[in-house]
Short mmCIF file of C-alpha atoms in Angstrom, two decimals:
data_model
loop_
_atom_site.label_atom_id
_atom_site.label_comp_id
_atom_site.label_asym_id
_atom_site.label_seq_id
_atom_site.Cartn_x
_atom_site.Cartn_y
_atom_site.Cartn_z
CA UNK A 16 -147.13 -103.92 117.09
CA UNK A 17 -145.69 -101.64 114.53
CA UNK A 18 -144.37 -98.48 115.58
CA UNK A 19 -146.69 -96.06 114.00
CA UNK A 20 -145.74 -93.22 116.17
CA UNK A 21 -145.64 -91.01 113.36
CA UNK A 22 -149.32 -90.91 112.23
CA UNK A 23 -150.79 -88.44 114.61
CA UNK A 24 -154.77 -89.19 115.45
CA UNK A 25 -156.91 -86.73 116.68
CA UNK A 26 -155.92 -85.03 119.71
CA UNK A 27 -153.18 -87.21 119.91
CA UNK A 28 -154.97 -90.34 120.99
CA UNK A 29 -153.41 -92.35 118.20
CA UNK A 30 -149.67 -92.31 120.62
CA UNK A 31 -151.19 -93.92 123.70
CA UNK A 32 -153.24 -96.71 121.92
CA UNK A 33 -152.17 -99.97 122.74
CA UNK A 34 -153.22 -103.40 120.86
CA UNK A 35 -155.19 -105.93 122.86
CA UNK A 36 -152.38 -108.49 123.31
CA UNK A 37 -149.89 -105.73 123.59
CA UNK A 38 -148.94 -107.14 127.00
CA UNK A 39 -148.23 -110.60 125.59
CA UNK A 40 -144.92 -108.87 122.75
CA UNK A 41 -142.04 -110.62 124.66
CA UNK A 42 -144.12 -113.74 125.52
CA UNK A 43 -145.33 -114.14 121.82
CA UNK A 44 -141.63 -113.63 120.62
CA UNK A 45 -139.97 -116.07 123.30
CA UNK A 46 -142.66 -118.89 122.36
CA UNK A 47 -142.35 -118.41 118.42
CA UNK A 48 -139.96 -121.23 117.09
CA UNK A 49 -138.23 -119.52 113.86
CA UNK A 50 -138.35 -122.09 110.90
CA UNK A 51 -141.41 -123.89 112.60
CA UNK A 52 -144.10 -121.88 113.69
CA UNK A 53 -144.26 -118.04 114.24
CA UNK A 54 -146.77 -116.00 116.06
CA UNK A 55 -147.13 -112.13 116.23
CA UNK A 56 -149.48 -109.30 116.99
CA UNK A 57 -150.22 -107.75 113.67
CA UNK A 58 -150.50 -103.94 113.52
CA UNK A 59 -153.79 -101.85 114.50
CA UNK A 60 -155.64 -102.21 110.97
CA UNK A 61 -158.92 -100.14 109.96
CA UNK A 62 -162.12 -102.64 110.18
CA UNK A 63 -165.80 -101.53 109.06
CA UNK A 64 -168.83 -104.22 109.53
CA UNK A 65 -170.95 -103.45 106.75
CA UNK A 66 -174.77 -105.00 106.43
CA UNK A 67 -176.00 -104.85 102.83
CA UNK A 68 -178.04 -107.09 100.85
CA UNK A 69 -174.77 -107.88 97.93
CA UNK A 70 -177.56 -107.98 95.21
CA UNK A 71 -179.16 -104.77 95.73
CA UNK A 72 -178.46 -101.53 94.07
CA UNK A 73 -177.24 -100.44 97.77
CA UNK A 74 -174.60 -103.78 97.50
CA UNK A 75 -173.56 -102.59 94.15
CA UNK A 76 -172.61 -99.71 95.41
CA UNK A 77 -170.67 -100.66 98.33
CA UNK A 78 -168.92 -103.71 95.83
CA UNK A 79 -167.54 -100.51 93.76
CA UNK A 80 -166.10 -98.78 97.01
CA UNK A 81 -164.69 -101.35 98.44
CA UNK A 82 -163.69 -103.83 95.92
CA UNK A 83 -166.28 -106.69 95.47
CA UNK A 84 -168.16 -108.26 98.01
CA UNK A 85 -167.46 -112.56 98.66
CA UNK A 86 -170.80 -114.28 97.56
CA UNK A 87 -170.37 -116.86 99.40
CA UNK A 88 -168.44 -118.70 102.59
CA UNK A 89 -164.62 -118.72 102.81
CA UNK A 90 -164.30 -116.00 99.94
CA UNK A 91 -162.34 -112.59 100.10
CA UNK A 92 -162.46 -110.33 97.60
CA UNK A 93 -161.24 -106.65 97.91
CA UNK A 94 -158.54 -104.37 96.13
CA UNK A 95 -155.76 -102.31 97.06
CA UNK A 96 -154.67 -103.69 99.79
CA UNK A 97 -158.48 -103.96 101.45
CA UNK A 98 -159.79 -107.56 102.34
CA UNK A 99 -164.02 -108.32 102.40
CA UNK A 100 -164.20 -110.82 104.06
CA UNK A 101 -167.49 -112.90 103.96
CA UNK A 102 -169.02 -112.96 107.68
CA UNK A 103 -173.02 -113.82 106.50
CA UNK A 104 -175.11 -113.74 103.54
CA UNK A 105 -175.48 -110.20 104.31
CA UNK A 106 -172.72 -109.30 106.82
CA UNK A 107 -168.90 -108.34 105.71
CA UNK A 108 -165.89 -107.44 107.18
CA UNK A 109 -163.95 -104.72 105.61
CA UNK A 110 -160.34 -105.18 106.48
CA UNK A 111 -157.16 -102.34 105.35
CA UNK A 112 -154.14 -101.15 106.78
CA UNK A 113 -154.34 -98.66 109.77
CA UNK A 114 -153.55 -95.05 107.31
CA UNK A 115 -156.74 -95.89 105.46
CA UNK A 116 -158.93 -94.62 108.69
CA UNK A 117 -160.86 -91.71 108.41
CA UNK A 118 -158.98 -90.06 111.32
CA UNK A 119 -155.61 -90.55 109.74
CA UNK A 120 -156.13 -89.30 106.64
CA UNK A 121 -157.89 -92.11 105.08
CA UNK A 122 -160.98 -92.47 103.23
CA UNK A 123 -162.57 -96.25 103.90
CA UNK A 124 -164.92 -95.85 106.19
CA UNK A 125 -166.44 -92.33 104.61
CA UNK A 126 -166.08 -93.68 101.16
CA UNK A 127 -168.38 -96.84 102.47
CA UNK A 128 -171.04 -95.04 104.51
CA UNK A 129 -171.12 -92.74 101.41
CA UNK A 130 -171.47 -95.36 99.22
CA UNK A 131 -174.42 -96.55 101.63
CA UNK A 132 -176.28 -93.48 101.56
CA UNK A 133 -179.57 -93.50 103.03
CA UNK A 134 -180.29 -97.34 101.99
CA UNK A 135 -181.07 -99.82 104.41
CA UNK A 136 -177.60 -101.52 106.17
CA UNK A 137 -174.87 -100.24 107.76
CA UNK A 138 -171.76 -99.44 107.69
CA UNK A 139 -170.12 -99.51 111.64
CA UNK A 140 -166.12 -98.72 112.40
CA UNK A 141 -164.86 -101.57 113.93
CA UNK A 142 -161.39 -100.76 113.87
CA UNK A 143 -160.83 -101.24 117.83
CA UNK A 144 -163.46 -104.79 117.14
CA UNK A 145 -160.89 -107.46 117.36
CA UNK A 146 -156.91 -107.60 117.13
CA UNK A 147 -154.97 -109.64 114.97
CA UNK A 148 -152.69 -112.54 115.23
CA UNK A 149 -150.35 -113.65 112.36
CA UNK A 150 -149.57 -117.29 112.66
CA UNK A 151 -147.27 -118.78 109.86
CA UNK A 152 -144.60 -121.32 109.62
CA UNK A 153 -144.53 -125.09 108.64
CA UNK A 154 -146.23 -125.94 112.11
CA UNK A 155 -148.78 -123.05 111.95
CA UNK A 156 -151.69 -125.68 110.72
CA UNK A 157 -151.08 -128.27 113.50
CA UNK A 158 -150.78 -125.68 115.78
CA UNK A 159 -154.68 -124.51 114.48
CA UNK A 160 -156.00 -128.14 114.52
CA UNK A 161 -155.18 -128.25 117.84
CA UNK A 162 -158.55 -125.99 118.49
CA UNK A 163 -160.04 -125.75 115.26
CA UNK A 164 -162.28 -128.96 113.80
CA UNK A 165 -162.83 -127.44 110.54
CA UNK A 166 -160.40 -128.99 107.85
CA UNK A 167 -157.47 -127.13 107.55
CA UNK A 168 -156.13 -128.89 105.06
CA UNK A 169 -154.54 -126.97 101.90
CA UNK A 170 -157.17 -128.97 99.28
CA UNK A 171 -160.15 -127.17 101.10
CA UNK A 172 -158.77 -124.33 102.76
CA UNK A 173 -156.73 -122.65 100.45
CA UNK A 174 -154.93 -119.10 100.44
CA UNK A 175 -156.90 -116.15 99.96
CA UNK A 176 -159.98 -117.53 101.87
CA UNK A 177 -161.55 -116.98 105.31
CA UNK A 178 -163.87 -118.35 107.25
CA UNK A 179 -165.89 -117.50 110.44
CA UNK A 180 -165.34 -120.31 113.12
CA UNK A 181 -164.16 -121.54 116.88
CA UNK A 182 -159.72 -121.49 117.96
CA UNK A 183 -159.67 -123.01 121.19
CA UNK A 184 -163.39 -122.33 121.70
CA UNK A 185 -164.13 -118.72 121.33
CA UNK A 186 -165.04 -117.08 117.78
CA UNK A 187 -162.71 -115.89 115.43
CA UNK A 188 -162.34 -115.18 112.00
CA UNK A 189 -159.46 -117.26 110.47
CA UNK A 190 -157.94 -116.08 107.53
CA UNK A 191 -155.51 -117.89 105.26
CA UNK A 192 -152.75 -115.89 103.58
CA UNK A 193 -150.41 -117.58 102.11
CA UNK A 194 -149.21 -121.86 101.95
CA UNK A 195 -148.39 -121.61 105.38
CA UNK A 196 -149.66 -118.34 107.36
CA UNK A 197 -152.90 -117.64 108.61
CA UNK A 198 -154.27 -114.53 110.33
CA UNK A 199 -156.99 -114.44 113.29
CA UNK A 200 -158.85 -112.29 114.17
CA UNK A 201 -160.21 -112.29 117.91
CA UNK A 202 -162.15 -110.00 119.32
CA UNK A 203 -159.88 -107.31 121.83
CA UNK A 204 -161.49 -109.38 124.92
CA UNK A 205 -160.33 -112.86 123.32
CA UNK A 206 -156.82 -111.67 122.83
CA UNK A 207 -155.40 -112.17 125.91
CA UNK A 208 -156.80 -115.44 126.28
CA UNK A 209 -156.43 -116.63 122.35
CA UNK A 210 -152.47 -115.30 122.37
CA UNK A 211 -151.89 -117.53 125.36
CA UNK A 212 -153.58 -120.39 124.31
CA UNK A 213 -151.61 -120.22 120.81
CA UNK A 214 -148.76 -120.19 122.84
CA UNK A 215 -149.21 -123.23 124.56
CA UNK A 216 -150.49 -125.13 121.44
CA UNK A 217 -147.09 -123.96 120.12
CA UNK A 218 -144.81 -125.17 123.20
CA UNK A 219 -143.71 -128.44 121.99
CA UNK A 220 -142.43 -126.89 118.39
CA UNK A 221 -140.15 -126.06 120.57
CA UNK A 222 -138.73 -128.89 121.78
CA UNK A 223 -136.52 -131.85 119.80
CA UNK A 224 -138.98 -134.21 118.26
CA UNK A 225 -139.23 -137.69 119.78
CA UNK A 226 -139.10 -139.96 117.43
CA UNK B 11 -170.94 -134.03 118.93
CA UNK B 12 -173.18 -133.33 116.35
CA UNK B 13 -171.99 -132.18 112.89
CA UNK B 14 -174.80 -129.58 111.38
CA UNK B 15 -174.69 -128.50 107.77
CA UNK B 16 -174.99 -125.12 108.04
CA UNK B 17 -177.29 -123.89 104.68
CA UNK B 18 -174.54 -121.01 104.36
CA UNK B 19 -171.10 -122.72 105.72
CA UNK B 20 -171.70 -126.44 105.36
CA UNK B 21 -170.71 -128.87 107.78
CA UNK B 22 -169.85 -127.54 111.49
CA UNK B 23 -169.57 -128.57 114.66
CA UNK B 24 -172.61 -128.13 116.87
CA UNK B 25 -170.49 -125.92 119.38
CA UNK B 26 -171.23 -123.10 116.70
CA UNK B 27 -175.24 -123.35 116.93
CA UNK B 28 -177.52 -122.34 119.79
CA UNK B 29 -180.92 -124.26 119.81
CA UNK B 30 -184.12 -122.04 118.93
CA UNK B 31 -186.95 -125.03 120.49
CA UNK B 32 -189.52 -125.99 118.03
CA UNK B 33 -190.19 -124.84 114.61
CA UNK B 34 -193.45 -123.31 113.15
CA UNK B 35 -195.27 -122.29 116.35
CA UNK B 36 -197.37 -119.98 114.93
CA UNK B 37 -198.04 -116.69 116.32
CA UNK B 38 -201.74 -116.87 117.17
CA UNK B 39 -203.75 -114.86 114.78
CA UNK B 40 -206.19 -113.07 116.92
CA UNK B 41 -204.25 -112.68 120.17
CA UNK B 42 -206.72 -110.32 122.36
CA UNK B 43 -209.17 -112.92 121.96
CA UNK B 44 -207.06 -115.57 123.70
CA UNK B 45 -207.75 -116.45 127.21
CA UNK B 46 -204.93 -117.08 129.22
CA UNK B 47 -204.50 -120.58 129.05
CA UNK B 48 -204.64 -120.35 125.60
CA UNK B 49 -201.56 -117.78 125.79
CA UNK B 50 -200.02 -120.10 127.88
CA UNK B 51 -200.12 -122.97 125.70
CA UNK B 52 -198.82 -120.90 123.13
CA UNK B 53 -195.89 -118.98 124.71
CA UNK B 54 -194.38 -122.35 127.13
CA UNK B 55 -195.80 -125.83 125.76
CA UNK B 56 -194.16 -127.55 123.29
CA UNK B 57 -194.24 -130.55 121.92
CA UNK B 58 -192.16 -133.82 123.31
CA UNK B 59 -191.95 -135.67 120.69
CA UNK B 60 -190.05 -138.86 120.63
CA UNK B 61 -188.87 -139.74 116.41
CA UNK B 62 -188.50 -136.49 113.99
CA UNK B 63 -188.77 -133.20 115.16
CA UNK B 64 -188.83 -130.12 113.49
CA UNK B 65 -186.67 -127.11 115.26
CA UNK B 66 -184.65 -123.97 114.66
CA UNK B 67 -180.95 -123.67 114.78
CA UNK B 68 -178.39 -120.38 114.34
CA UNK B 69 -175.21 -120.67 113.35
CA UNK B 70 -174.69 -118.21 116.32
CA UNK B 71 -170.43 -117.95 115.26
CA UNK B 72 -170.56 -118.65 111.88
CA UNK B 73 -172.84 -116.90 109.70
CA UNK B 74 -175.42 -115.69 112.50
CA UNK B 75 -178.41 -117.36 110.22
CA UNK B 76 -181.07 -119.36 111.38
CA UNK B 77 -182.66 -122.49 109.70
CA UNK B 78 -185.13 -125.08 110.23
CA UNK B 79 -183.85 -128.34 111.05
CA UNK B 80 -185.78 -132.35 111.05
CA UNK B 81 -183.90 -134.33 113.56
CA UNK B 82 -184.78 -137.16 115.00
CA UNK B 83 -184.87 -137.22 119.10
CA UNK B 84 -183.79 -140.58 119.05
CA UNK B 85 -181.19 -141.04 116.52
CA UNK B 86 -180.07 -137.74 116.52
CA UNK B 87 -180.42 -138.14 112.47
CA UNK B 88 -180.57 -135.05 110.51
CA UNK B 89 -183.06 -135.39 108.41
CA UNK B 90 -183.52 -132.05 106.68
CA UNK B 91 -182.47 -128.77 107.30
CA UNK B 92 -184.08 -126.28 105.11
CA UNK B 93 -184.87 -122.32 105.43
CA UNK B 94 -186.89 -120.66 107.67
CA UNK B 95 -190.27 -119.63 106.65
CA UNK B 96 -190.93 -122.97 104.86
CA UNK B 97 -193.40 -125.79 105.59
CA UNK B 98 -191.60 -128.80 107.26
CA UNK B 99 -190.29 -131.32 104.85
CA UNK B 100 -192.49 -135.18 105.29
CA UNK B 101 -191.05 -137.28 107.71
CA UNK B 102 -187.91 -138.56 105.99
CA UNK B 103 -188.79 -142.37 105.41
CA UNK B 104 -184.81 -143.04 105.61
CA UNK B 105 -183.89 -141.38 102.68
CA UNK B 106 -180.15 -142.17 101.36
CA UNK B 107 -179.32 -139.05 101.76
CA UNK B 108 -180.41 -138.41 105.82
CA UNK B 109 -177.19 -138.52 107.66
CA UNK B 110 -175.80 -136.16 110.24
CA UNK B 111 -172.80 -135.74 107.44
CA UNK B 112 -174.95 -134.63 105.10
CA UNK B 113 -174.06 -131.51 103.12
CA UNK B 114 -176.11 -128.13 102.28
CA UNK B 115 -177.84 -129.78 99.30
CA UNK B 116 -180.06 -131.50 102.19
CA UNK B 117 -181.99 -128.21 102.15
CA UNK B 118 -182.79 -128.61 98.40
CA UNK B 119 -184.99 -131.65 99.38
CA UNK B 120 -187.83 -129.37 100.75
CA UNK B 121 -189.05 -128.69 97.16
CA UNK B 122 -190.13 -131.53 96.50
CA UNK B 123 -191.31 -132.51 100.15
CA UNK B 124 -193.51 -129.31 100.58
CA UNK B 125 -196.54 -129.48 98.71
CA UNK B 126 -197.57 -132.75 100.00
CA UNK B 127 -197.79 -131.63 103.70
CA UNK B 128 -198.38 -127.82 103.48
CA UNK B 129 -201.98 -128.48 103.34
CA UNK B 130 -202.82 -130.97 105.81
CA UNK B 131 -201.34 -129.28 108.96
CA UNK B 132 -200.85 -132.59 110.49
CA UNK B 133 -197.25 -131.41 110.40
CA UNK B 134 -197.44 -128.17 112.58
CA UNK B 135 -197.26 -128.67 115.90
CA UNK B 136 -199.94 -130.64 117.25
CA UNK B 137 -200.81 -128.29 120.04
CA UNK B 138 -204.08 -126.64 119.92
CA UNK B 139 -202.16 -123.11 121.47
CA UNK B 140 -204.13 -120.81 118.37
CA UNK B 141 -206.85 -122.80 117.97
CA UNK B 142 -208.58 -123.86 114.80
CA UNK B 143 -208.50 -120.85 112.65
CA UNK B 144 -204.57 -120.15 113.51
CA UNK B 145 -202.98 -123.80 113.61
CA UNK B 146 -204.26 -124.60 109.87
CA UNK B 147 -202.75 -121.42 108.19
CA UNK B 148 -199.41 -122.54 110.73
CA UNK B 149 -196.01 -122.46 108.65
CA UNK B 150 -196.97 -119.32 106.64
CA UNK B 151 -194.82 -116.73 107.95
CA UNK B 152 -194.90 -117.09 111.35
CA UNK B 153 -192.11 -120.18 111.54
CA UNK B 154 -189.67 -117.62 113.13
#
């Protein structure tokens, strides 16, 4: 977790926050293999679960505030720094960094509900929703196939898209970032149980390889 | 394991659906005049049929959609999966493309399937839960 001390929520609340898996920092750390596969905690982020219909005025609206909306599985559109991510046909997941909350000085979630007005959908903070994991390293998609039976490989998942799925049997959304690093996000109740089980499905990166 | 093509995501493993029980049940459409067997039959009997069945599925972790689905109780073929609110596709007389592989186009082949069997009602369930006025005006709108 980064140390974000500095941005002061209200009342204060921001300095005791802790992430979901916040309890799991040394274990993550001692069961990442540097070169092979890495696992962290990512920082708190801003989240908003937004229900539009994309092809209404309403959708047009909320495309313009937050940067596009995906038409269709696996896409992510978004600007700025700010990830849609495609969850249903009418469902999206508005991802940022942590400053772009309302309560620390952001704008995200008042610029979407504004951009909502008083159309049918909605527009819901789920900042505290789920926690995020950042998986990367050359290992990072064996370490996914492990749990996951979608196919991970680069030709049909390919950077910059996310899809809504099982890890080791419990929902996430699994985002890919780059060649070789992938972000998941759990819910907070998962986290515990995800970080572990990444951890174990990690374990023998560790060791020498038997030929 | 089954592997259901999802109208939204494609292919996925059938650990992402939950079952919904049979499709186009109609609800009945003069319900104070039902007795109570008749509510009965049409809240808690459903049909047992052995060969192609129509049902509804939801992606319940992927896209949270649901969709009707033709599968056949003894195979397990897919044989259609096409949206909800839609007459169920004829009887898929092994069609090249029935598989349990089969991608999202499957739900395509309800255009051309519809018309044919919309009108005859033979294809709603054959339980008499709403009787005659409700059970041949079935699939429209009340498939959910």
């Amino acid at each position: 977790m980064a140390n974000t001390a500095e941005l002061n929520g209200v009342n204060g609340l921001r300095d005791i926050r802790r992430s979901p898996a916040s309890h799991l920092a040394a274990a993550l750390e001692a069961g990442s293999v540097q070169g092979t596969v890495v696992l962290n905690e990512g920082p708190f982020q801003t989240m908003a679960g937004v229900r539009v219909d994309p092809r209404s005025e309403e959708g047009g609206r909320i495309a313009a505030a937050a940067g596009g909306l995906p038409a269709r599985c696996g896409e992510v559109t978004g600007k700025d720094g700010v990830s849609v991510l495609w969850l249903g046909p009418s469902e999206f997941l508005v991802v940022a960094p942590e400053q772009a909350h309302d309560s620390l000085g952001g704008n995200l979630i008042g610029s979407l509900t504004e951009a909502l007005g008083d159309a049918p959908g909605q527009v819901v903070d789920l900042s505290a929703n789920r926690t995020t994991f950042e998986l990367s390293g050359p290992r990072a998609r064996a370490v996914l196939e492990k749990g996951c039976s979608l196919d991970l490989h680069p030709r049909s998942f390919t950077p910059g898209t996310a899809l809504n799925t099982e890890v080791g049997n419990i929902p996430v959304v699994l985002q890919k970032t780059g060649e070789e690093s992938f972000r998941l996000f759990p819910r907070a109740s998962f986290a515990d149980f995800l970080g572990r089980w990444l951890l174990d499905a990690m374990r023998e990166y560790a060791s020498p390889e038997v030929p | 394991m089954l592997l259901i093509s999802c109208p939204n995501c494609g292919s996925r493993d059938e650990t992402e659906f939950h079952y919904g029980g049979q499709a186009h049940v109609a609800y009945p459409e003069n319900p104070n005049e039902l007795n109570d067997r008749e509510w009965a039959e049409f809240l808690f009997y459903r049909d047992n049929t052995k060969g192609a069945f129509a049902e509804r599925w939801l992606h319940s972790t992927g896209c949270r959609q649901w969709f009707n689905m033709l599968r056949d109780t003894v195979t397990y073929d897919i044989q259609a999966v096409y949206p909800m609110g839609t007459p169920r596709p004829a009887a898929a007389p092994a069609a090249p493309e029935s598989g349990t592989a089969s991608l999202a186009a499957d739900s395509t082949t309800t255009g051309t399937a519809a018309p044919s069997i919309s009108g005859t009602s033979t294809s709603a369930p054959s339980i008499s839960a709403t009787g005659t006025t409700a059970s041949t005006t079935a699939p429209e709108g009340a498939t959910k």
